[in-house]
Amino acid sequence: MGVRIIPLGGLGEVGMNAMLIEEDGRRVLVDCGVMFPNDQVLGVEVAIPDLSYVREAGGVDAVLVTHGHEDHIGGLPSLLREFPVPVYGTRFTLRLVRERLVEHGIDVPLREVEPQQHFTAGPFRAEPLRVTHSIPDACGYAIETGEGILIHTGDYKIDLTPVAGERLDLGRFAEYGRAGVTALLSDSTNSERDGWSVSETAVAEGFTRRFREAKGRILVALFASNVHRVQGVLDIAAQLGRKVVLAGRSLATNTRIAEEIGILVVPPGVIVDDATAAALPRERLIVLASGAQGEPNSALARMAMGDHRLRVDPGDTVIFSSRAIPGNEIAVSQLANRLAKRGAVVLDRGLDPIHASGHAQAEEQKVLLDAVRPEHFVPIHGEYRMLLAHARTALRMGVPAGGVFVVEDGDSLVIEDGRMRLGEAVKSGRVWLDARGGLDVSELVLREREQISDQGLVMVLVVADRKTGEILRGPEILGRGVAHFEEGGLLYGAALGSARDALAALSPAARTLAPALEDALSRGVRRVFRREASRRPAVLPLAVLL
């Protein structure tokens, strides 16, 4: 049935990227990432794509990874634990993948690939295409199928002056365009922004001026994976005679890996440990910290709370060298306010650029569309409005209206005889993982947590004789987090009376059954809250039979 393209994550949200490509009953997955929850999703750490369709279809042959960001590789342990297939990616990307899999005790073949070198994965022949992003060794893929070439860009930008010389290989994209590209699947994260993204080189220049002006410690909050920016900070520190301490496990890990494979060059003596950093004069220290998204357990968050070996003192400068991921704006703002209360000068924007996005803006997207000139275009990676904006850009660049498809997770696209159409939707969604155990958290559990956090919990207990149904104790009621529900109050008394009435209405035989008792208790208490208070706290009934 031709070629099917099925997004399982990343289309309709920022994060959790996963794109399935299927032909002749075989399939590969491009990326398998996570998405981090907002404050409204309680007690979970990350969401991963629902892989039900992969399971029902019989698995995958391989995974192609575009780069090492968590929203592209974070879901691999869950996938590979069930489907231990080869993973293809560039050198730095696979080192990050290996670290993640070792943590989970997973061993699968990791096969390194390089731009402009073809390889076979599952039923497809593919070629990595070098792109520029905010992490080293990022790539897209040209995938040869029975219906022609598909190009998946991964995350990209067009930076003409990257700090490491890794320019997007526009010439190779154009060669494919001249040969004919059936479909372009392209990053949409910054599609609503006109113009060009800021070059990483400009950020290094902005840092130099800010660092020269700073009087106390300098704290730079950034993504742990942004190795190029880490390199820039280390180089400037060496020039200014400052030392650098790394605060955050992921930052230290990524820096170590990048140095080991030669992507990062650490000036001699610049990086120091925590003990040395604590003893240095404030004006000689730069702290590189993870936690730029306001993560509550990050190094920067603990510094803001005074719960870290490294302090934030009045006069220190904190630079947020990142943009808040959609949904994290409140957490980032709260973190900045806590740092400001400690007397720090907080910078998150200004005349000098202190952050550069790794995603193409509208003019860069036009350049790539002009080079590739695809027959069909599918915007990927972004919230729905971002996908729409990218689709409008594609139409302006001459892609026929019938060849532009804006789809979301679970939709499918079918290519047959050179034409693309919508196919049958598949099951998709999010699987939430518990913050401690890594176990799946159902939607029912999340709704219950939300209900408890919003309107409180009422527990009601009764003890009955298992043979006669005689009530031996209770009902007793205990409320937690429920407004105006104090013992002896009107609402408390009404709930207690309603629970008694519900028990009295049961036959003696029914009172010997725990489910019948608990159902009666629940109905009695809920009835009062609906009638008297127009509220719906969570009700937990408990019947004990002796």
XYZ file of C-alpha atoms in Angstrom:
546
model
C 0.000 0.000 0.000
C 2.723 2.451 -0.961
C 4.599 4.351 1.729
C 2.987 5.488 4.975
C 4.232 8.396 7.082
C 2.837 8.300 10.617
C 3.720 10.917 13.246
C 3.514 9.431 16.741
C 4.779 12.548 18.507
C 5.947 16.101 17.903
C 3.119 17.296 15.678
C 0.764 19.372 17.790
C 3.211 19.854 20.665
C 6.808 20.890 21.247
C 8.722 17.733 22.153
C 8.129 13.973 22.121
C 9.253 13.780 18.478
C 8.715 10.430 16.758
C 8.021 9.808 13.063
C 7.262 6.338 11.695
C 7.932 5.551 8.025
C 6.445 2.309 6.722
C 6.631 0.325 3.483
C 5.748 -3.287 2.631
C 5.026 -4.169 6.250
C 8.396 -2.935 7.510
C 9.127 0.327 9.241
C 11.722 2.613 10.756
C 11.239 5.271 13.409
C 12.931 8.645 13.104
C 13.625 9.818 16.681
C 11.809 8.832 19.858
C 11.805 11.671 22.363
C 10.175 12.828 25.550
C 8.111 15.833 26.548
C 8.380 17.436 29.955
C 5.123 18.172 31.808
C 3.872 21.503 33.071
C 2.782 22.135 36.652
C -0.733 20.890 35.917
C 0.428 17.304 35.369
C 1.173 16.118 38.886
C 3.808 13.635 39.969
C 5.130 12.664 36.544
C 8.561 13.219 35.074
C 8.138 12.919 31.316
C 5.751 11.864 28.589
C 6.767 9.479 25.827
C 4.868 8.648 22.632
C 2.204 5.981 22.807
C 3.742 3.095 20.853
C 0.552 1.042 20.595
C 0.552 1.143 16.806
C 4.180 0.001 16.616
C 3.286 -2.877 18.913
C 0.197 -3.865 16.914
C 2.034 -3.582 13.594
C 4.803 -5.932 14.690
C 7.585 -3.595 15.771
C 10.224 -1.593 13.926
C 13.377 -2.573 12.029
C 15.519 0.347 13.126
C 15.633 3.828 14.640
C 17.256 6.816 12.925
C 18.227 9.555 15.369
C 18.664 13.126 14.133
C 20.447 14.549 17.191
C 20.939 14.151 20.927
C 18.313 16.391 22.512
C 16.011 14.726 25.025
C 12.927 15.512 22.977
C 14.445 13.294 20.266
C 16.236 10.512 22.200
C 14.674 10.499 25.690
C 12.030 7.898 24.794
C 14.517 5.395 23.363
C 14.857 3.304 26.562
C 11.130 2.575 26.609
C 11.106 1.728 22.901
C 14.298 -0.360 22.865
C 13.417 -2.311 25.983
C 10.490 -3.717 24.008
C 12.022 -3.639 20.520
C 15.818 -4.083 20.746
C 16.631 -2.870 17.223
C 19.700 -1.057 15.827
C 19.971 2.698 16.340
C 21.642 4.816 13.650
C 23.074 8.240 14.333
C 26.156 10.441 14.222
C 29.077 10.056 16.625
C 28.160 12.548 19.364
C 24.493 11.635 19.173
C 25.203 7.943 19.705
C 27.474 8.689 22.665
C 24.569 10.478 24.341
C 22.248 7.604 23.425
C 24.724 5.110 24.908
C 24.817 7.014 28.214
C 21.044 6.901 28.387
C 20.810 3.188 27.541
C 23.533 2.201 30.016
C 21.515 3.887 32.777
C 18.609 1.603 31.894
C 20.646 -1.561 31.355
C 19.765 -1.773 27.650
C 22.169 -3.133 25.038
C 21.350 -2.725 21.332
C 23.538 -2.166 18.257
C 24.540 1.501 17.886
C 25.615 2.139 14.310
C 27.507 5.327 13.575
C 26.767 7.136 10.315
C 28.293 10.178 8.639
C 26.910 12.810 6.265
C 27.031 11.917 2.571
C 27.566 8.220 3.320
C 24.618 5.979 2.483
C 23.499 3.126 4.719
C 20.640 0.655 4.875
C 18.192 0.632 7.778
C 15.275 -1.752 7.646
C 13.706 -1.584 4.176
C 15.228 1.801 3.342
C 18.478 3.210 2.018
C 19.265 6.520 3.702
C 21.821 9.309 3.750
C 22.507 11.679 6.665
C 22.334 15.359 5.678
C 24.411 17.718 7.800
C 22.384 20.474 9.478
C 23.193 23.188 11.991
C 21.416 23.071 15.334
C 22.111 23.986 18.964
C 23.882 20.677 19.541
C 26.813 19.149 17.636
C 26.486 16.420 15.026
C 22.846 17.122 14.134
C 21.571 15.758 10.849
C 18.521 15.203 8.725
C 17.960 12.160 6.547
C 17.234 11.568 2.873
C 15.345 8.276 2.791
C 14.930 6.318 -0.449
C 11.562 4.594 -0.735
C 9.642 2.863 -3.481
C 7.740 6.127 -3.937
C 10.782 8.366 -4.187
C 12.930 10.392 -1.799
C 11.638 11.594 1.576
C 13.698 14.230 3.381
C 13.330 14.583 7.141
C 15.220 17.693 8.262
C 15.343 16.991 11.998
C 15.767 20.275 13.881
C 17.792 22.801 11.909
C 18.761 26.397 11.276
C 20.835 28.054 8.560
C 23.757 29.666 10.402
C 26.306 31.146 8.009
C 28.828 31.735 10.817
C 28.516 28.796 13.218
C 31.126 28.621 15.954
C 32.310 25.161 14.905
C 32.045 25.573 11.143
C 29.190 23.047 10.884
C 27.062 24.690 8.230
C 23.902 23.099 6.956
C 24.818 21.297 3.719
C 22.519 23.349 1.522
C 24.299 22.112 -1.599
C 23.408 18.482 -0.853
C 19.791 19.420 -0.111
C 19.723 21.227 -3.487
C 21.177 18.200 -5.300
C 18.307 16.114 -4.002
C 15.927 18.888 -5.034
C 17.198 18.800 -8.607
C 16.877 15.015 -8.691
C 13.324 15.185 -7.311
C 12.021 14.972 -3.757
C 8.647 13.357 -3.187
C 8.131 14.860 0.285
C 9.918 17.257 2.625
C 9.219 16.881 6.344
C 10.598 20.032 7.942
C 11.091 21.570 11.408
C 8.431 24.199 12.240
C 9.388 25.333 15.752
C 10.223 28.933 14.761
C 7.958 29.224 11.731
C 5.998 32.104 13.263
C 9.138 34.255 13.494
C 10.035 36.375 10.503
C 13.584 36.926 9.328
C 16.674 34.917 10.270
C 17.718 33.361 13.553
C 20.695 34.829 15.414
C 24.068 33.236 14.713
C 25.824 31.411 17.553
C 28.872 33.590 16.830
C 26.844 36.672 17.781
C 26.059 35.086 21.155
C 29.772 34.662 21.889
C 30.281 38.346 21.090
C 27.360 39.309 23.367
C 28.776 37.163 26.170
C 32.186 38.861 25.922
C 30.739 42.308 26.587
C 28.483 41.142 29.417
C 31.301 39.198 31.056
C 33.617 42.226 30.964
C 30.965 44.375 32.663
C 30.128 41.886 35.437
C 31.630 42.625 38.863
C 30.729 39.500 40.839
C 30.135 35.896 39.905
C 28.638 35.158 36.513
C 26.053 32.388 36.279
C 25.065 31.230 32.801
C 21.943 29.071 32.598
C 21.775 27.048 29.401
C 20.769 23.723 27.920
C 23.264 21.059 28.937
C 23.507 19.864 25.348
C 24.573 23.233 23.915
C 28.228 22.283 23.630
C 29.065 25.111 21.222
C 27.889 27.664 23.777
C 29.853 25.911 26.505
C 32.919 26.195 24.266
C 32.294 29.909 23.840
C 32.043 30.464 27.598
C 35.242 28.478 28.255
C 37.166 30.471 25.641
C 35.994 33.820 26.992
C 36.773 32.741 30.561
C 40.334 31.905 29.525
C 40.694 35.336 27.921
C 39.380 37.155 31.017
C 41.253 35.092 33.601
C 38.110 33.570 35.110
C 37.556 29.976 36.138
C 34.490 27.893 35.218
C 32.617 25.403 37.357
C 29.998 23.075 35.908
C 26.820 22.812 37.981
C 24.543 19.976 36.930
C 25.069 16.313 36.194
C 23.886 16.421 32.579
C 26.093 19.415 31.858
C 29.152 17.640 33.246
C 28.314 14.454 31.314
C 27.798 16.182 27.976
C 30.941 18.261 28.425
C 32.987 15.147 29.203
C 31.693 13.273 26.172
C 32.248 16.229 23.845
C 35.814 16.634 25.102
C 36.530 12.910 24.748
C 35.586 12.864 21.063
C 37.223 16.180 20.230
C 34.139 18.334 19.713
C 34.991 20.467 22.764
C 38.443 21.820 23.582
C 38.849 22.844 27.219
C 41.522 25.518 27.785
C 44.056 24.225 30.355
C 43.108 24.954 33.959
C 39.853 26.758 33.169
C 37.400 24.184 34.598
C 37.582 23.773 38.387
C 35.723 21.606 40.895
C 33.150 22.794 43.424
C 35.602 23.093 46.315
C 38.003 25.254 44.310
C 35.136 27.340 42.965
C 33.811 28.040 46.481
C 37.200 29.391 47.530
C 37.693 31.693 44.543
C 36.984 35.429 44.707
C 33.577 36.146 43.232
C 34.993 38.219 40.377
C 37.040 35.253 39.131
C 34.269 32.667 38.785
C 31.794 31.701 36.072
C 29.150 29.092 36.891
C 27.713 27.137 33.976
C 24.412 25.742 35.249
C 21.672 23.493 33.977
C 18.080 24.372 34.812
C 17.361 27.123 32.317
C 13.757 25.863 32.036
C 13.021 26.244 35.744
C 13.321 22.537 36.564
C 12.726 22.356 40.351
C 15.619 19.982 41.135
C 18.169 21.577 38.821
C 21.408 23.150 39.997
C 20.200 26.686 39.275
C 16.906 26.186 41.108
C 18.742 24.916 44.188
C 21.092 27.919 44.054
C 18.069 30.212 43.940
C 16.726 28.496 47.071
C 20.089 28.632 48.855
C 20.263 24.832 48.819
C 23.498 24.382 46.828
C 27.193 24.530 47.616
C 27.546 27.391 45.139
C 25.899 30.611 46.298
C 24.146 33.457 44.560
C 25.070 36.733 46.257
C 23.991 40.351 45.704
C 25.739 41.766 42.666
C 26.163 38.419 40.892
C 25.029 38.304 37.270
C 22.703 35.554 36.058
C 22.331 35.145 32.292
C 19.461 33.032 30.980
C 20.983 31.860 27.701
C 17.879 30.067 26.535
C 14.284 30.621 25.535
C 11.501 29.160 27.630
C 9.988 26.081 26.029
C 6.214 26.609 25.574
C 4.553 25.657 28.851
C 7.616 26.500 30.965
C 7.232 30.281 30.953
C 5.807 30.505 34.490
C 8.467 28.228 35.996
C 11.265 30.232 34.339
C 9.761 33.525 35.509
C 9.457 32.266 39.085
C 13.069 31.112 39.038
C 14.256 34.489 37.747
C 12.306 36.232 40.508
C 13.879 34.058 43.206
C 17.337 34.858 41.870
C 16.501 38.572 41.793
C 15.381 38.408 45.433
C 18.857 37.133 46.309
C 20.266 40.323 44.813
C 21.389 38.961 41.454
C 21.261 40.967 38.232
C 19.135 38.776 35.957
C 19.548 39.084 32.186
C 17.325 37.262 29.726
C 17.415 39.692 26.807
C 19.046 42.937 25.784
C 20.835 44.766 23.032
C 23.527 42.107 22.909
C 22.264 38.625 22.021
C 22.758 36.142 24.861
C 20.818 33.333 23.246
C 20.424 31.985 19.730
C 17.711 29.539 18.822
C 18.657 26.314 17.100
C 15.560 26.439 14.893
C 15.081 28.085 11.512
C 12.899 31.145 11.189
C 10.707 31.953 8.199
C 13.418 33.258 5.845
C 15.636 30.241 6.502
C 12.688 27.943 5.877
C 12.166 29.667 2.532
C 15.786 29.058 1.577
C 15.485 25.341 2.295
C 12.153 25.057 0.487
C 13.660 26.795 -2.533
C 16.608 24.377 -2.532
C 14.559 21.197 -2.156
C 11.449 22.147 -4.192
C 9.458 19.142 -2.930
C 6.356 17.754 -4.590
C 4.733 17.408 -1.150
C 5.393 19.234 2.091
C 4.649 18.204 5.687
C 5.478 20.645 8.512
C 6.720 18.782 11.594
C 7.944 19.566 15.130
C 5.724 22.173 16.717
C 2.371 23.230 18.048
C -0.478 23.352 15.555
C -0.211 27.082 14.881
C 3.511 26.619 14.095
C 2.693 23.874 11.616
C 0.119 26.135 9.938
C 2.585 29.022 9.672
C 5.155 26.752 8.029
C 2.508 25.426 5.636
C 1.679 28.996 4.589
C 5.370 29.634 3.913
C 5.516 26.499 1.731
C 2.525 27.699 -0.293
C 4.197 31.083 -0.817
C 7.299 29.241 -2.056
C 5.326 27.471 -4.753
C 4.435 24.097 -3.265
C 1.007 23.244 -4.756
C -1.896 23.581 -2.319
C -2.821 19.934 -2.907
C 0.675 18.904 -1.864
C 0.766 20.589 1.562
C -0.455 18.466 4.479
C -0.860 19.758 8.039
C -1.337 16.704 10.243
C -1.086 15.831 13.925
C -0.003 12.856 16.004
C -1.822 9.696 14.948
C -2.731 10.925 11.474
C -1.215 9.007 8.588
C -0.129 10.035 5.117
C -0.028 7.566 2.248
C 2.092 7.989 -0.879
C 0.974 5.880 -3.836
C 1.906 6.360 -7.490
C 3.662 9.578 -6.615
C 0.666 11.204 -4.918
C 0.146 11.835 -1.207
C -3.185 11.543 0.580
C -4.538 11.222 4.093
C -4.760 7.645 5.296
C -6.402 5.910 8.205
C -5.527 7.331 11.618
C -3.747 5.153 14.178
C -3.776 5.137 17.956
C -1.459 7.750 19.414
C -1.089 9.885 22.490
C 1.119 10.301 25.518
C 2.294 7.830 28.086
C 3.204 9.596 31.322
C 6.033 8.138 33.384
C 6.083 8.426 37.169
C 8.748 10.742 38.554
C 10.246 8.073 40.817
C 9.544 4.626 39.510
C 9.488 5.269 35.777
C 6.159 3.423 35.597
C 3.261 4.349 33.328
C 0.714 6.686 34.914
C -2.802 6.313 33.522
C -5.060 9.205 32.566
C -7.436 8.107 35.350
C -4.682 8.488 37.958
C -3.768 11.918 36.584
C -7.407 13.035 36.757
C -7.650 11.805 40.342
C -4.472 13.684 41.284
C -5.834 16.833 39.677
C -9.145 16.449 41.491
C -7.432 15.977 44.857
C -5.139 18.954 44.300
C -8.039 21.133 43.187
C -10.847 20.282 45.633
C -9.354 18.049 48.283
C -9.988 14.546 49.594
C -12.735 13.149 51.825
C -12.172 9.744 53.447
C -15.125 7.896 54.969
C -14.779 4.714 57.025
C -17.220 2.102 58.313
C -16.689 -1.186 60.169
C -19.380 -3.897 59.879
C -19.973 -7.477 61.001
C -19.269 -9.725 58.015
C -21.980 -12.226 59.076
C -24.875 -10.060 60.271
C -24.196 -6.740 58.544
C -24.386 -4.891 61.872
C -22.517 -1.561 61.802
C -19.859 -1.870 64.497
C -18.196 1.520 64.001
C -18.797 4.615 61.948
C -19.330 6.033 59.590
C -16.376 8.316 60.329
C -15.300 11.113 58.001
C -11.960 12.841 57.574
C -11.396 15.713 55.155
C -8.058 16.949 53.780
C -7.788 20.110 51.731
C -11.567 20.607 51.613
C -12.750 24.136 52.260
C -15.314 24.685 55.064
C -15.281 21.041 56.114
C -14.288 21.308 59.748
C -15.561 18.721 62.201
C -18.760 20.035 63.777
C -19.489 22.342 60.835
C -22.712 22.323 58.835
C -21.200 20.711 55.737
C -19.418 18.082 57.814
C -22.625 17.238 59.664
C -24.638 17.009 56.455
C -22.092 14.639 54.873
C -22.018 12.446 57.989
C -25.832 12.288 58.120
C -26.081 11.456 54.425
C -23.535 8.631 54.803
C -25.565 7.208 57.728
C -28.788 7.391 55.723
C -27.159 5.607 52.781
C -25.990 2.790 55.055
C -29.385 2.504 56.708
C -31.023 2.086 53.304
C -29.002 -1.062 52.651
C -30.381 -4.482 53.508
C -28.538 -6.496 56.191
C -27.291 -8.815 53.450
C -25.848 -5.919 51.442
C -24.062 -4.628 54.554
C -22.030 -7.845 54.626
C -20.453 -6.892 51.288
C -17.601 -4.381 51.248
C -18.312 -3.079 47.674
C -21.951 -2.349 48.583
C -20.920 -0.525 51.761
C -18.285 1.561 49.952
C -20.655 2.454 47.141
C -23.271 3.633 49.632
C -20.750 5.725 51.541
C -19.461 7.319 48.352
C -22.949 8.124 47.051
C -24.019 9.580 50.359
C -21.053 11.949 50.714
C -20.982 13.000 47.042
C -24.699 13.818 47.178
C -24.135 16.401 49.905
C -21.250 18.117 48.119
C -23.179 18.377 44.878
C -26.272 19.718 46.624
C -24.803 21.923 49.343
C -21.469 23.113 47.975
C -21.431 22.525 44.201
C -18.045 20.876 44.612
C -16.604 17.492 43.779
C -13.767 16.521 46.103
C -12.279 13.073 45.669
C -14.121 10.646 47.955
C -12.298 7.598 49.301
C -14.670 5.102 50.990
C -13.291 2.245 53.068
C -15.344 -0.643 54.457
C -13.797 -3.073 56.924
C -15.587 -6.368 57.652
C -14.858 -8.198 60.921
